[in-house]
Amino acid sequence: MSLLTQPFMQLMDANGEAMAFAEAYFYLTGTTDPVDVFADADLTEPHTVPLVADDAGIFPAIYFDGADVIRMKVVAADGDLGLPLLDIDPVNELFTVFAANIADGAIEEKLGYTPVDPENAVFTANARLNFTPTELNVDDVGFRGNPVSVTNVNHTFAVEDSQYLITKDDTSTPTWTIPPDAFPVGHYFELYNGNTGDITLERGVGVALRGAMDDTDENKTLPPYFRGRLQQVSSNDWVLSPDVPGDVDLSAAGYFILPNGYIRQWGKYTGAKLGDTTQAVVFPIEFPTAILGASVSGEMTGTPVITADMGVHVNVVSTTGLTAYISGPADEQVDGFYWEAWGH
């Protein structure tokens, strides 16, 4: 079966309003000889003539004999066939794929991309013009979300990669290069690093590359399991969205830095401290501009029995660290405390 590129067929008028109850007629190409279309993939339930859209201008799923080349005319509700809203002939030329195409390579031409396993692909003899959202059949040939291109080596993007999900699935560290003057504005690629090992996203000569929230023009390093979109927003000006994450340390005393400069840090002081004392903490990294806040919370599992009088509080903060004050009776203790700090 084949699908048109739209997930369902909906007709709109010149004002953008749905063409409620529009009527579709089907003929053999180049003629006005009617041809049957069907509601099921087995071609056992012919559609009525004309086929009528619902009140939102949406037609039901349309199947037809894959050997036919179809002309489709659509008119307004109770409209004149001499004044069609659409007259598409042929409607299925670019999207019908037959088993015989595998041998001669036409499958790539028809679909616009190479299936993952074309030699073992299974095709029915019947083509499908469209489908409603709840009727997607995973075996329908031509359904095109994002064709996948596994690229584990150095690669220069080409027009043929447009709208592909370009992914790496091994531990290699390739460089993917954006060439200049190669694409119309609006071109995009989906990118996914599906394994360990970084991908370098490199600018060709004259190409600008920045993050979605960062004006810095620079090459990008795509870390393991990064997923994003690379899109050309003006001539040779590309944006990666979302931007790659900043520095990250996910250890017990760690931090992360977002592309917009926001920093969050955390850790734990593990020594026992008696009440009415202080303890200094040095952050893993310094906040370059300012600290915006901090918090601490005690871990109290020691003896003697801890009372409600014990507590841990932030006392002094700076861009390089904080001091915690442990309040309570001097003969009681906390067995360490957790801390967090945030800033930029």
mmCIF file of N, CA and C in Angstrom, residues 6 8-13 16-20 22-24 53 56-59 72 74-76 85-86:
data_model
loop_
_atom_site.group_PDB
_atom_site.id
_atom_site.type_symbol
_atom_site.label_atom_id
_atom_site.label_comp_id
_atom_site.label_asym_id
_atom_site.label_seq_id
_atom_site.Cartn_x
_atom_site.Cartn_y
_atom_site.Cartn_z
ATOM 1 N N GLN A 6 0.323 13.536 3.308
ATOM 2 C CA GLN A 6 -0.466 14.028 4.431
ATOM 3 C C GLN A 6 -1.040 12.858 5.219
ATOM 4 N N PHE A 8 -3.839 12.769 6.761
ATOM 5 C CA PHE A 8 -5.242 12.636 6.380
ATOM 6 C C PHE A 8 -5.541 13.747 5.387
ATOM 7 N N MET A 9 -6.564 13.564 4.578
ATOM 8 C CA MET A 9 -6.895 14.517 3.530
ATOM 9 C C MET A 9 -7.993 15.445 4.028
ATOM 10 N N GLN A 10 -7.662 16.725 4.166
ATOM 11 C CA GLN A 10 -8.626 17.712 4.618
ATOM 12 C C GLN A 10 -8.630 18.872 3.629
ATOM 13 N N LEU A 11 -9.813 19.293 3.207
ATOM 14 C CA LEU A 11 -9.936 20.378 2.247
ATOM 15 C C LEU A 11 -10.306 21.675 2.950
ATOM 16 N N MET A 12 -9.619 22.764 2.552
ATOM 17 C CA MET A 12 -9.866 24.081 3.109
ATOM 18 C C MET A 12 -10.190 25.035 1.966
ATOM 19 N N ASP A 13 -11.068 26.036 2.241
ATOM 20 C CA ASP A 13 -11.366 27.022 1.211
ATOM 21 C C ASP A 13 -10.346 28.153 1.246
ATOM 22 N N GLY A 16 -9.385 29.616 4.526
ATOM 23 C CA GLY A 16 -8.856 28.731 5.541
ATOM 24 C C GLY A 16 -9.910 27.981 6.321
ATOM 25 N N GLU A 17 -11.155 28.013 5.849
ATOM 26 C CA GLU A 17 -12.241 27.300 6.513
ATOM 27 C C GLU A 17 -12.393 25.899 5.924
ATOM 28 N N ALA A 18 -12.742 24.930 6.777
ATOM 29 C CA ALA A 18 -12.905 23.555 6.320
ATOM 30 C C ALA A 18 -14.050 23.469 5.315
ATOM 31 N N MET A 19 -13.841 22.695 4.261
ATOM 32 C CA MET A 19 -14.869 22.484 3.234
ATOM 33 C C MET A 19 -15.753 21.319 3.671
ATOM 34 N N ALA A 20 -16.742 21.634 4.481
ATOM 35 C CA ALA A 20 -17.613 20.593 5.016
ATOM 36 C C ALA A 20 -18.335 19.865 3.884
ATOM 37 N N ALA A 22 -17.423 18.158 1.376
ATOM 38 C CA ALA A 22 -16.920 18.170 0.006
ATOM 39 C C ALA A 22 -17.038 16.766 -0.592
ATOM 40 N N GLU A 23 -17.121 16.695 -1.950
ATOM 41 C CA GLU A 23 -17.372 15.426 -2.625
ATOM 42 C C GLU A 23 -16.203 15.083 -3.544
ATOM 43 N N ALA A 24 -15.745 13.816 -3.480
ATOM 44 C CA ALA A 24 -14.626 13.360 -4.301
ATOM 45 C C ALA A 24 -15.104 12.306 -5.295
ATOM 46 N N ALA A 53 -16.805 14.072 2.365
ATOM 47 C CA ALA A 53 -16.023 14.405 3.559
ATOM 48 C C ALA A 53 -16.966 14.673 4.727
ATOM 49 N N ALA A 56 -15.746 18.504 8.946
ATOM 50 C CA ALA A 56 -14.452 19.188 9.063
ATOM 51 C C ALA A 56 -13.680 19.135 7.747
ATOM 52 N N GLY A 57 -14.318 18.652 6.682
ATOM 53 C CA GLY A 57 -13.658 18.566 5.389
ATOM 54 C C GLY A 57 -12.668 17.425 5.275
ATOM 55 N N ILE A 58 -12.766 16.415 6.164
ATOM 56 C CA ILE A 58 -11.820 15.298 6.197
ATOM 57 C C ILE A 58 -12.450 14.066 5.571
ATOM 58 N N PHE A 59 -11.724 13.451 4.632
ATOM 59 C CA PHE A 59 -12.187 12.220 3.999
ATOM 60 C C PHE A 59 -11.740 11.006 4.812
ATOM 61 N N MET A 72 -8.341 12.215 -9.532
ATOM 62 C CA MET A 72 -9.301 12.561 -8.480
ATOM 63 C C MET A 72 -9.814 13.984 -8.700
ATOM 64 N N VAL A 74 -12.439 16.851 -6.911
ATOM 65 C CA VAL A 74 -13.170 17.188 -5.692
ATOM 66 C C VAL A 74 -13.963 18.458 -5.936
ATOM 67 N N VAL A 75 -15.242 18.420 -5.544
ATOM 68 C CA VAL A 75 -16.106 19.588 -5.682
ATOM 69 C C VAL A 75 -16.704 19.922 -4.325
ATOM 70 N N ALA A 76 -17.262 21.105 -4.208
ATOM 71 C CA ALA A 76 -17.942 21.489 -2.985
ATOM 72 C C ALA A 76 -19.199 20.651 -2.812
ATOM 73 N N LEU A 85 -12.908 21.867 -7.103
ATOM 74 C CA LEU A 85 -11.953 22.501 -6.199
ATOM 75 C C LEU A 85 -10.558 21.960 -6.460
ATOM 76 N N LEU A 86 -10.482 20.661 -6.763
ATOM 77 C CA LEU A 86 -9.234 19.985 -7.076
ATOM 78 C C LEU A 86 -9.469 19.080 -8.271
#
